Amino acid sequence: MKSVKAFAPATVANVSCGFDILGFAIDAMGDYVEVFRKEEPGLKVISIEDDGGKLPWEVEKNTCAVAIQAMLDDYGQEIGMDIALKKGLPLGSGMGSSAASAVAALVAANRLLGDPYERKDLLPFAIVAEKAACGAGHADNVAPSLLGGFVLIRDYHPLDVIKLHVPDSLYCTLLHPHFQLNTSDSRSVLRDAIPLKHSTIQSGNVAGFVSGLYQEDYELISRSMRDVIAEPYRAVLIPGFYEVREALKAAGALGMGISGSGPTLFALSKGAEKSKEIAKAAEEIYQNIGLGVDVYYSAINTRGAYVLEENK
Amino acid sequence: MKSVKAFAPATVANVSCGFDILGFAIDAMGDYVEVFRKEEPGLKVISIEDDGGKLPWEVEKNTCAVAIQAMLDDYGQEIGMDIALKKGLPLGSGMGSSAASAVAALVAANRLLGDPYERKDLLPFAIVAEKAACGAGHADNVAPSLLGGFVLIRDYHPLDVIKLHVPDSLYCTLLHPHFQLNTSDSRSVLRDAIPLKHSTIQSGNVAGFVSGLYQEDYELISRSMRDVIAEPYRAVLIPGFYEVREALKAAGALGMGISGSGPTLFALSKGAEKSKEIAKAAEEIYQNIGLGVDVYYSAINTRGAYVLEENK
């Protein structure tokens, strides 16, 4: 039976100063989706592994199926597919878990059809799936998972997604502390209106961050990693936030922020060795805090999701 | 008598999406300051040309003298200098007129002392002069006038000024309509608080604009030239704003915005020829509106202020 298996990477959205507009992809982890062509039309979820039994199997709710259905609706042909999802990412962690599932499903299904869609053209289908999974059609996880590297969502109407330059030596350390944080809580603490002054500070930092990426100026990247819009309100929901940041910066992190709406934290660093040292410092500080943590370090994924296997 | 004459270019601050953080310098016009070494200590303004008699001669108020005094206070020696200013820029036009005077004075005086200061180190003295002239110590005119090119003011505390990449074919057209607009009026229409959504839109556009400069992507620059923070409130103070913009975009402008706090408008374009065509379109549309206008077109000045003449 014809089948395609694809991988889509974990992602960090917001990236401190890039609230709701920046995201990047991580080499180290992600989700796996295998799609099987079948005779009878219609989609079916045939297996879900490593989700702790939490993800829905119904095609109207499963993020993989919703994404593929959106693509097939556009494609205009009823094609039968069975879908097998293997989670590599923890759910609700702020690492773009639902986005990675949708993107892996789309990349696999697109290849199964003979790649009728360019990579960028899959994005709207992934956004449909994000809306089904999270209630909001954000693109700051799906776009970097699909395209790789650092991605700017300049605008949604119409969608304008820009791949930014990624310095070779930029590495990431991710810390996933063992506690639950609801996305809705994390969203509800934000203010609807902000001082003009804060908007100007945020603009200055995001412009500095983007400039730092292009200039490969790690010090500038570091100075620009400041979020005055979401972080001050969300940090209080994350135990030990400022203590952890201090420890990570002491270990050489360029900066640390909240991945998506948390609770996962991310740190950027120059060089692979430094990202390991930061990971070690993270384990130590969480031991002091008395909270379990999973720590990962990784290069930036610059190619995005990709096909792992094809069976003709 | 030992003397140095310097030129400092006109500047466009804000640059649409870069409210309070971006500025760039223009080749075509600027101010001239000649500084003469004299025996007795103290500063003296000995001539001001082409200001219509409007600028102050007192050393405590004259922007050239205030800037040089700030430098000498830091330098720690009482050096006598006579200052001659020749305005090339109209006052209160939004083209960084006071900034160009201060910067030309500093570059001339610094050379007279044997260049004890690096270019970037003159910036705090120029900001002192801006504060004296405008009441607010903004850097988005003085920094590009001093350094040239596109400049990002990432932060003021401490001052963090970043020179951005300038695409070779980027040109500017400036329109100075014949009417007065007080900076204080232009400032007072702004809101102290803005919707979070607007801040996100502004951030996306400034990140897109900066990325467009580095990628030399003129279409991206064009799409990013959108200001949701200041322009909607200031445009109503500028007769024919939207009509002019439509005409300029039809003539090939990448975008049009308010230079500083106005009333001067600027348009960016790809190529020198296009900037001339836009200038022609501007003259026609202002004739229709029934308002006099001075129109200039120019390359981006990438070297900033410079010494024109030295007499030993």
mmCIF file of C-alpha atoms in Angstrom, chain B residues 7-14 20-26 31 63-64 66-68 87 89 94-107 119-134 136-153 155-156 159 161-163 260 301 303-306:
data_model
loop_
_atom_site.group_PDB
_atom_site.id
_atom_site.type_symbol
_atom_site.label_atom_id
_atom_site.label_comp_id
_atom_site.label_asym_id
_atom_site.label_seq_id
_atom_site.Cartn_x
_atom_site.Cartn_y
_atom_site.Cartn_z
ATOM 1 C CA PHE B 7 27.724 69.334 6.399
ATOM 2 C CA ALA B 8 24.978 67.267 8.058
ATOM 3 C CA PRO B 9 22.145 65.740 6.036
ATOM 4 C CA ALA B 10 18.396 66.078 6.374
ATOM 5 C CA THR B 11 16.670 63.085 7.893
ATOM 6 C CA VAL B 12 13.336 61.328 7.889
ATOM 7 C CA ALA B 13 12.316 60.044 11.314
ATOM 8 C CA ASN B 14 9.609 57.477 12.140
ATOM 9 C CA ASP B 20 10.036 56.771 17.347
ATOM 10 C CA ILE B 21 12.670 54.107 16.527
ATOM 11 C CA LEU B 22 13.690 54.463 12.842
ATOM 12 C CA GLY B 23 15.258 57.251 10.812
ATOM 13 C CA PHE B 24 17.270 57.685 7.642
ATOM 14 C CA ALA B 25 19.467 60.348 6.054
ATOM 15 C CA ILE B 26 19.026 62.037 2.665
ATOM 16 C CA ASP B 31 22.800 72.222 7.037
ATOM 17 C CA THR B 63 21.264 74.235 18.954
ATOM 18 C CA CYS B 64 24.808 74.327 17.468
ATOM 19 C CA VAL B 66 24.313 73.781 22.975
ATOM 20 C CA ALA B 67 25.676 70.693 21.211
ATOM 21 C CA ILE B 68 29.280 71.943 21.189
ATOM 22 C CA LYS B 87 20.605 76.555 6.988
ATOM 23 C CA LEU B 89 16.758 72.955 5.628
ATOM 24 C CA GLY B 94 9.850 67.498 9.828
ATOM 25 C CA MET B 95 13.143 66.980 7.987
ATOM 26 C CA GLY B 96 15.335 67.050 11.081
ATOM 27 C CA SER B 97 16.333 70.689 10.752
ATOM 28 C CA SER B 98 17.541 71.239 14.329
ATOM 29 C CA ALA B 99 19.234 67.829 14.320
ATOM 30 C CA ALA B 100 21.238 68.636 11.173
ATOM 31 C CA SER B 101 22.469 71.912 12.712
ATOM 32 C CA ALA B 102 23.580 70.206 15.921
ATOM 33 C CA VAL B 103 25.268 67.343 14.097
ATOM 34 C CA ALA B 104 27.128 69.584 11.628
ATOM 35 C CA ALA B 105 28.345 71.701 14.563
ATOM 36 C CA LEU B 106 29.585 68.634 16.452
ATOM 37 C CA VAL B 107 31.378 67.100 13.477
ATOM 38 C CA ARG B 119 31.452 59.377 15.435
ATOM 39 C CA LYS B 120 29.004 57.379 17.559
ATOM 40 C CA ASP B 121 30.263 59.063 20.753
ATOM 41 C CA LEU B 122 29.032 62.436 19.527
ATOM 42 C CA LEU B 123 25.435 61.223 19.682
ATOM 43 C CA PRO B 124 24.719 62.017 23.365
ATOM 44 C CA PHE B 125 25.809 65.654 22.784
ATOM 45 C CA ALA B 126 23.457 65.932 19.795
ATOM 46 C CA ILE B 127 20.628 64.547 21.922
ATOM 47 C CA VAL B 128 21.265 67.274 24.527
ATOM 48 C CA ALA B 129 20.870 69.839 21.734
ATOM 49 C CA GLU B 130 17.680 68.184 20.469
ATOM 50 C CA LYS B 131 16.251 68.390 23.944
ATOM 51 C CA ALA B 132 17.047 72.110 24.065
ATOM 52 C CA ALA B 133 15.538 72.696 20.609
ATOM 53 C CA CYS B 134 12.461 70.438 20.729
ATOM 54 C CA ALA B 136 12.393 66.016 23.902
ATOM 55 C CA GLY B 137 15.709 64.245 23.546
ATOM 56 C CA HIS B 138 14.796 62.081 20.570
ATOM 57 C CA ALA B 139 17.586 60.416 18.619
ATOM 58 C CA ASP B 140 15.737 59.395 15.470
ATOM 59 C CA ASN B 141 16.902 62.493 13.572
ATOM 60 C CA VAL B 142 20.342 63.097 15.090
ATOM 61 C CA ALA B 143 21.468 59.461 14.819
ATOM 62 C CA PRO B 144 20.881 59.062 11.057
ATOM 63 C CA SER B 145 22.216 62.590 10.376
ATOM 64 C CA LEU B 146 25.406 61.702 12.249
ATOM 65 C CA LEU B 147 25.857 58.106 11.085
ATOM 66 C CA GLY B 148 24.064 58.019 7.728
ATOM 67 C CA GLY B 149 21.853 55.327 6.246
ATOM 68 C CA PHE B 150 18.934 53.732 8.051
ATOM 69 C CA VAL B 151 19.355 53.808 11.800
ATOM 70 C CA LEU B 152 17.431 51.934 14.480
ATOM 71 C CA ILE B 153 17.189 53.413 17.975
ATOM 72 C CA ASP B 155 16.718 51.678 23.220
ATOM 73 C CA TYR B 156 17.465 54.931 25.031
ATOM 74 C CA LEU B 159 21.330 54.357 24.182
ATOM 75 C CA VAL B 161 21.826 52.725 18.016
ATOM 76 C CA ILE B 162 22.146 50.238 15.152
ATOM 77 C CA LYS B 163 23.025 50.994 11.525
ATOM 78 C CA GLY B 260 8.963 62.981 11.561
ATOM 79 C CA ASN B 301 22.894 59.282 2.413
ATOM 80 C CA ARG B 303 27.930 58.174 5.232
ATOM 81 C CA GLY B 304 26.187 60.712 7.449
ATOM 82 C CA ALA B 305 27.629 64.145 8.252
ATOM 83 C CA TYR B 306 31.091 64.986 6.942
#
